[in-house]
């Protein structure tokens, strides 16, 4: 949501944070963490990331987009994984053309960067139907994103499919690849689910049970890299809760355990535009200030600019 043009931070003073981070190019490695930071191959890291969604461009563009992000000071490329693109019909998968996730991650690796894979599989407002396949609508007795057996069955099938694909290509950092984190939405780290804390209370006890299930399901897949849940204050151990927003240096309450690092998975450079409203864009100075504040005040170890647009 929003953009920056490669190199703007050199003009606003954020270059100092990049120098302080001293994050090197990578070829995979052991990824751990504690309450102070992410630790890669025994070295503490402050990582700067940028979101590039592979299906929004063509494979011919990926090398240039990733390369320009790297030139602008980015260490990590973060992307969602788009369930409705990859599984248009139950059990029928499409990873061709601009859906070629493996090719995209390998391009990130080829340019010496890390990757953060957000498997979800829900994608909020950034994609049609939240990234969920429309055929789910016809599954008997299904209720989305709660402790519902039909939904959990299809979600687990898809998340497992993506994890196994990355393992087969040795793309997790634990295998020598670039993926360091996995998010509920997932490779250096991986994410599972997405901003579920916004709606969890509406599902009451079934919402809490779903969070526990999703975390256990993800960790049991044994990627060898940390898992993340964004905007999820009750993320079960060892899953790391992370912040999304514009001012996480002020608003983030911090990790829910003293053994977890402070991560900012979406540093919004803009915000969704409602019909009839003017486009909102943050200034480079505001983004730079709040990024440094997060690193200093919250002991931030990872900041992802959401989104990256290269000029």
Tab-separated table of C-alpha atoms in Angstrom:
chain	number	residue	atom	x	y	z
A	1	UNK	CA	0.000	0.000	0.000
A	2	UNK	CA	1.951	2.962	-1.230
A	3	UNK	CA	5.484	3.083	-2.520
A	4	UNK	CA	8.938	4.501	-2.344
A	5	UNK	CA	11.444	5.080	-5.121
A	6	UNK	CA	14.820	3.372	-4.804
A	7	UNK	CA	17.358	5.477	-2.957
A	8	UNK	CA	15.035	7.987	-1.223
A	9	UNK	CA	16.359	7.150	2.220
A	10	UNK	CA	19.852	8.322	1.286
A	11	UNK	CA	18.328	11.802	0.987
A	12	UNK	CA	16.471	11.673	4.335
A	13	UNK	CA	19.089	10.350	6.743
A	14	UNK	CA	17.965	6.717	6.931
A	15	UNK	CA	21.317	5.802	5.426
A	16	UNK	CA	22.661	5.977	8.992
A	17	UNK	CA	20.404	3.152	10.070
A	18	UNK	CA	21.495	1.070	7.102
A	19	UNK	CA	25.136	1.579	8.010
A	20	UNK	CA	24.447	0.712	11.654
A	21	UNK	CA	22.616	-2.445	10.610
A	22	UNK	CA	25.619	-3.734	8.666
A	23	UNK	CA	23.499	-6.485	7.153
A	24	UNK	CA	25.476	-8.475	4.608
A	25	UNK	CA	24.251	-10.231	1.482
A	26	UNK	CA	23.354	-13.798	2.174
A	27	UNK	CA	23.551	-17.386	1.074
A	28	UNK	CA	21.350	-18.885	3.750
A	29	UNK	CA	22.324	-20.115	7.167
A	30	UNK	CA	21.085	-20.923	10.636
A	31	UNK	CA	18.361	-18.512	11.790
A	32	UNK	CA	17.599	-18.125	15.490
A	33	UNK	CA	16.567	-15.254	17.725
A	34	UNK	CA	16.316	-13.975	21.263
A	35	UNK	CA	14.761	-10.946	22.894
A	36	UNK	CA	17.407	-8.650	21.421
A	37	UNK	CA	17.397	-9.558	17.724
A	38	UNK	CA	17.319	-12.043	14.909
A	39	UNK	CA	20.536	-14.061	14.797
A	40	UNK	CA	21.823	-15.435	11.487
A	41	UNK	CA	24.887	-17.668	11.475
A	42	UNK	CA	25.657	-16.434	14.980
A	43	UNK	CA	25.534	-12.721	14.040
A	44	UNK	CA	22.895	-10.294	15.281
A	45	UNK	CA	21.093	-8.574	12.422
A	46	UNK	CA	18.908	-5.551	11.794
A	47	UNK	CA	17.278	-6.265	8.457
A	48	UNK	CA	15.548	-3.868	6.059
A	49	UNK	CA	12.941	-5.493	3.853
A	50	UNK	CA	10.657	-4.465	1.007
A	51	UNK	CA	7.470	-6.109	-0.267
A	52	UNK	CA	7.346	-7.127	-3.925
A	53	UNK	CA	4.366	-9.299	-4.885
A	54	UNK	CA	5.492	-11.576	-7.690
A	55	UNK	CA	2.156	-11.909	-9.583
A	56	UNK	CA	1.756	-8.134	-9.889
A	57	UNK	CA	4.561	-8.121	-12.470
A	58	UNK	CA	5.953	-10.495	-15.082
A	59	UNK	CA	8.883	-12.898	-14.596
A	60	UNK	CA	10.940	-10.787	-17.017
A	61	UNK	CA	10.605	-7.859	-14.606
A	62	UNK	CA	11.626	-9.686	-11.424
A	63	UNK	CA	15.396	-9.429	-11.881
A	64	UNK	CA	15.231	-5.671	-12.365
A	65	UNK	CA	12.739	-5.044	-9.560
A	66	UNK	CA	14.693	-7.088	-7.037
A	67	UNK	CA	17.998	-5.627	-8.209
A	68	UNK	CA	16.811	-2.044	-7.813
A	69	UNK	CA	15.416	-2.808	-4.358
A	70	UNK	CA	18.839	-4.153	-3.426
A	71	UNK	CA	20.517	-1.016	-4.773
A	72	UNK	CA	18.218	1.026	-2.542
A	73	UNK	CA	19.525	-0.755	0.574
A	74	UNK	CA	17.063	-3.637	0.935
A	75	UNK	CA	18.295	-6.887	2.552
A	76	UNK	CA	15.060	-8.899	2.355
A	77	UNK	CA	12.241	-9.309	-0.165
A	78	UNK	CA	8.877	-10.047	1.426
A	79	UNK	CA	5.874	-11.435	-0.454
A	80	UNK	CA	2.464	-12.894	0.156
A	81	UNK	CA	1.584	-16.264	-1.373
A	82	UNK	CA	-1.651	-16.036	-3.378
A	83	UNK	CA	-3.838	-19.053	-2.680
A	84	UNK	CA	-6.553	-18.247	-5.229
A	85	UNK	CA	-3.975	-17.941	-8.012
A	86	UNK	CA	-2.169	-21.149	-7.140
A	87	UNK	CA	-5.179	-23.394	-6.475
A	88	UNK	CA	-7.960	-22.215	-8.841
A	89	UNK	CA	-9.715	-25.555	-8.356
A	90	UNK	CA	-9.433	-27.935	-5.382
A	91	UNK	CA	-6.216	-29.923	-5.709
A	92	UNK	CA	-5.318	-28.350	-9.084
A	93	UNK	CA	-2.282	-26.077	-8.838
A	94	UNK	CA	-0.822	-23.373	-11.073
A	95	UNK	CA	2.770	-22.222	-10.604
A	96	UNK	CA	3.368	-21.098	-14.176
A	97	UNK	CA	4.247	-17.672	-15.563
A	98	UNK	CA	3.794	-14.894	-13.044
A	99	UNK	CA	2.607	-17.526	-10.529
A	100	UNK	CA	6.067	-19.150	-10.502
A	101	UNK	CA	6.844	-18.637	-6.819
A	102	UNK	CA	9.937	-20.863	-6.864
A	103	UNK	CA	11.460	-18.885	-9.734
A	104	UNK	CA	10.794	-15.632	-7.883
A	105	UNK	CA	12.429	-16.831	-4.655
A	106	UNK	CA	15.393	-18.188	-6.604
A	107	UNK	CA	15.845	-14.749	-8.179
A	108	UNK	CA	15.901	-13.256	-4.678
A	109	UNK	CA	18.548	-15.835	-3.776
A	110	UNK	CA	20.553	-15.164	-6.947
A	111	UNK	CA	20.867	-11.515	-5.974
A	112	UNK	CA	22.146	-12.353	-2.491
A	113	UNK	CA	19.061	-11.289	-0.560
A	114	UNK	CA	16.925	-12.958	2.077
A	115	UNK	CA	13.227	-13.723	1.613
A	116	UNK	CA	10.241	-13.526	3.922
A	117	UNK	CA	7.361	-15.690	2.729
A	118	UNK	CA	3.888	-14.799	3.959
A	119	UNK	CA	1.818	-17.891	3.203
A	120	UNK	CA	-1.243	-16.665	5.025
A	121	UNK	CA	-3.346	-17.785	3.369
A	122	UNK	CA	-5.498	-14.679	3.939
A	123	UNK	CA	-4.318	-11.380	2.408
A	124	UNK	CA	-6.668	-8.729	3.823
A	125	UNK	CA	-7.734	-5.978	1.387
A	126	UNK	CA	-4.783	-6.194	-0.984
A	127	UNK	CA	-6.235	-8.937	-3.190
A	128	UNK	CA	-9.594	-10.124	-4.486
A	129	UNK	CA	-11.518	-12.174	-1.918
A	130	UNK	CA	-8.591	-11.796	0.474
A	131	UNK	CA	-6.641	-14.291	-1.618
A	132	UNK	CA	-9.016	-17.128	-0.695
A	133	UNK	CA	-10.160	-19.338	-3.600
A	134	UNK	CA	-13.772	-18.653	-4.448
A	135	UNK	CA	-14.506	-22.381	-4.600
A	136	UNK	CA	-14.217	-22.495	-0.807
A	137	UNK	CA	-17.626	-20.807	-0.804
A	138	UNK	CA	-19.190	-24.051	-2.055
A	139	UNK	CA	-17.611	-26.350	0.548
A	140	UNK	CA	-20.410	-27.674	2.818
A	141	UNK	CA	-20.485	-26.296	6.374
A	142	UNK	CA	-17.388	-24.138	5.888
A	143	UNK	CA	-16.718	-21.057	8.008
A	144	UNK	CA	-13.597	-19.092	7.083
A	145	UNK	CA	-10.730	-18.397	9.458
A	146	UNK	CA	-12.006	-20.053	12.610
A	147	UNK	CA	-11.948	-23.431	14.350
A	148	UNK	CA	-13.844	-25.037	11.482
A	149	UNK	CA	-12.751	-28.439	10.216
A	150	UNK	CA	-13.530	-27.928	6.478
A	151	UNK	CA	-11.614	-24.625	6.377
A	152	UNK	CA	-8.688	-25.977	8.388
A	153	UNK	CA	-8.443	-28.996	6.088
A	154	UNK	CA	-8.051	-26.928	2.908
A	155	UNK	CA	-5.865	-24.299	4.560
A	156	UNK	CA	-3.480	-26.959	5.903
A	157	UNK	CA	-3.345	-28.659	2.515
A	158	UNK	CA	-2.279	-25.425	0.834
A	159	UNK	CA	0.216	-24.294	3.483
A	160	UNK	CA	1.794	-27.761	3.462
A	161	UNK	CA	1.976	-27.679	-0.344
A	162	UNK	CA	3.923	-24.405	-0.288
A	163	UNK	CA	6.235	-25.475	2.542
A	164	UNK	CA	7.023	-28.754	0.790
A	165	UNK	CA	7.763	-26.949	-2.486
A	166	UNK	CA	10.262	-24.676	-0.747
A	167	UNK	CA	11.859	-27.659	1.027
A	168	UNK	CA	12.163	-29.586	-2.256
A	169	UNK	CA	14.119	-26.670	-3.732
A	170	UNK	CA	16.241	-26.212	-0.549
A	171	UNK	CA	15.062	-22.605	-0.215
A	172	UNK	CA	14.834	-22.308	3.563
A	173	UNK	CA	17.802	-20.647	5.248
A	174	UNK	CA	18.214	-23.788	7.339
A	175	UNK	CA	18.875	-25.579	4.025
A	176	UNK	CA	21.209	-22.897	2.652
A	177	UNK	CA	18.447	-20.940	0.922
A	178	UNK	CA	17.277	-17.332	1.255
A	179	UNK	CA	14.067	-17.830	3.272
A	180	UNK	CA	14.628	-16.634	6.830
A	181	UNK	CA	11.115	-16.039	8.149
A	182	UNK	CA	7.729	-17.570	7.492
A	183	UNK	CA	4.526	-15.766	8.253
A	184	UNK	CA	0.959	-16.970	8.727
A	185	UNK	CA	0.611	-15.589	5.373
A	186	UNK	CA	5.764	-17.538	5.116
A	187	UNK	CA	11.158	-18.361	4.142
A	188	UNK	CA	13.924	-16.577	6.351
A	189	UNK	CA	10.864	-16.330	8.258
A	190	UNK	CA	7.443	-17.534	7.297
A	191	UNK	CA	4.050	-16.114	8.227
A	192	UNK	CA	0.835	-18.003	8.922
A	193	UNK	CA	-2.545	-16.224	8.971
A	194	UNK	CA	-2.630	-12.423	8.602
A	195	UNK	CA	-3.760	-9.718	11.031
A	196	UNK	CA	-6.105	-12.236	12.624
A	197	UNK	CA	-5.983	-10.300	15.878
A	198	UNK	CA	-8.338	-7.787	14.240
A	199	UNK	CA	-11.173	-10.339	14.097
A	200	UNK	CA	-10.292	-13.019	16.639
A	201	UNK	CA	-12.614	-11.672	19.343
A	202	UNK	CA	-15.617	-11.975	17.025
A	203	UNK	CA	-15.090	-15.757	16.944
A	204	UNK	CA	-14.727	-15.923	20.743
A	205	UNK	CA	-13.303	-19.254	21.963
A	206	UNK	CA	-13.261	-20.698	18.450
A	207	UNK	CA	-11.016	-17.831	17.370
A	208	UNK	CA	-8.493	-18.563	20.109
A	209	UNK	CA	-8.585	-22.264	19.284
A	210	UNK	CA	-7.936	-21.441	15.620
A	211	UNK	CA	-4.862	-19.368	16.501
A	212	UNK	CA	-3.489	-22.219	18.599
A	213	UNK	CA	-4.176	-24.697	15.797
A	214	UNK	CA	-2.625	-22.518	13.060
A	215	UNK	CA	0.537	-21.963	15.077
A	216	UNK	CA	0.970	-25.637	15.894
A	217	UNK	CA	0.199	-26.674	12.307
A	218	UNK	CA	2.842	-24.284	10.985
A	219	UNK	CA	5.567	-25.165	13.510
A	220	UNK	CA	4.974	-28.885	12.996
A	221	UNK	CA	5.916	-28.453	9.313
A	222	UNK	CA	9.516	-28.029	10.511
A	223	UNK	CA	10.808	-25.390	8.117
A	224	UNK	CA	13.852	-24.739	10.287
A	225	UNK	CA	13.169	-20.967	10.258
A	226	UNK	CA	11.026	-18.809	12.563
A	227	UNK	CA	7.281	-18.375	12.021
A	228	UNK	CA	5.502	-15.053	12.417
A	229	UNK	CA	1.946	-13.891	13.090
A	230	UNK	CA	1.412	-10.192	12.416
A	231	UNK	CA	-0.917	-8.099	14.602
A	232	UNK	CA	-1.400	-11.151	16.798
A	233	UNK	CA	-0.636	-10.199	20.430
A	234	UNK	CA	-1.422	-13.729	21.642
A	235	UNK	CA	0.747	-15.552	19.079
A	236	UNK	CA	1.568	-18.891	20.744
A	237	UNK	CA	5.213	-19.739	21.413
A	238	UNK	CA	7.449	-20.122	19.511
A	239	UNK	CA	5.625	-18.084	16.830
A	240	UNK	CA	6.706	-14.410	16.896
A	241	UNK	CA	4.074	-11.660	17.030
A	242	UNK	CA	4.910	-8.683	14.808
A	243	UNK	CA	3.626	-5.174	14.155
A	244	UNK	CA	1.869	-3.717	11.097
A	245	UNK	CA	1.206	0.016	10.827
A	246	UNK	CA	2.727	3.434	10.213
A	247	UNK	CA	4.192	4.181	13.652
A	248	UNK	CA	5.206	0.917	15.281
A	249	UNK	CA	7.909	2.719	17.255
A	250	UNK	CA	5.027	4.301	19.164
A	251	UNK	CA	2.178	1.802	18.900
A	252	UNK	CA	3.809	-1.640	19.188
A	253	UNK	CA	3.474	-3.037	22.693
A	254	UNK	CA	6.431	-5.270	21.935
A	255	UNK	CA	6.903	-9.026	21.621
A	256	UNK	CA	4.646	-11.112	23.860
A	257	UNK	CA	7.661	-12.930	25.278
A	258	UNK	CA	11.062	-11.656	26.443
A	259	UNK	CA	12.639	-14.326	24.231
A	260	UNK	CA	11.200	-12.893	20.973
A	261	UNK	CA	12.631	-10.055	18.817
A	262	UNK	CA	10.727	-6.941	17.711
A	263	UNK	CA	9.639	-7.236	14.056
A	264	UNK	CA	7.722	-4.781	11.838
A	265	UNK	CA	6.226	-6.794	8.974
A	266	UNK	CA	4.337	-3.911	7.319
A	267	UNK	CA	5.699	-0.362	7.546
A	268	UNK	CA	2.866	1.236	5.579
A	269	UNK	CA	4.135	3.825	3.099
A	270	UNK	CA	0.512	4.688	2.295
A	271	UNK	CA	-2.931	3.340	3.114
A	272	UNK	CA	-5.877	1.888	1.250
A	273	UNK	CA	-7.877	4.432	-0.701
A	274	UNK	CA	-11.628	4.430	-0.251
A	275	UNK	CA	-13.894	5.569	-3.048
A	276	UNK	CA	-13.987	9.351	-3.298
A	277	UNK	CA	-11.075	9.924	-0.936
A	278	UNK	CA	-7.781	11.531	-1.868
A	279	UNK	CA	-4.688	9.341	-2.068
A	280	UNK	CA	-2.681	9.359	1.151
A	281	UNK	CA	1.093	9.192	0.915
A	282	UNK	CA	3.522	9.463	3.808
A	283	UNK	CA	6.557	11.648	3.409
A	284	UNK	CA	9.988	10.054	3.216
A	285	UNK	CA	10.962	12.011	6.327
A	286	UNK	CA	8.047	10.569	8.324
A	287	UNK	CA	8.842	7.022	7.237
A	288	UNK	CA	12.527	7.459	8.068
A	289	UNK	CA	11.804	8.949	11.499
A	290	UNK	CA	9.426	6.200	12.569
A	291	UNK	CA	11.704	3.477	11.206
A	292	UNK	CA	14.596	4.761	13.310
A	293	UNK	CA	12.297	5.186	16.307
A	294	UNK	CA	11.237	1.533	16.054
A	295	UNK	CA	14.838	0.358	15.863
A	296	UNK	CA	15.945	2.516	18.791
A	297	UNK	CA	12.902	2.654	21.081
A	298	UNK	CA	11.622	-0.878	20.481
A	299	UNK	CA	14.967	-2.556	19.792
A	300	UNK	CA	13.645	-3.396	16.326
A	301	UNK	CA	15.402	-6.158	14.412
A	302	UNK	CA	13.398	-6.223	11.159
A	303	UNK	CA	11.511	-3.526	9.225
A	304	UNK	CA	9.578	-4.248	6.016
A	305	UNK	CA	8.491	-1.378	3.763
A	306	UNK	CA	5.018	-2.099	2.451
A	307	UNK	CA	5.087	-1.747	-0.535
A	308	UNK	CA	8.229	-1.178	-2.571
A	309	UNK	CA	7.898	0.585	-5.918
A	310	UNK	CA	11.060	1.104	-7.896
A	311	UNK	CA	11.353	4.213	-10.098
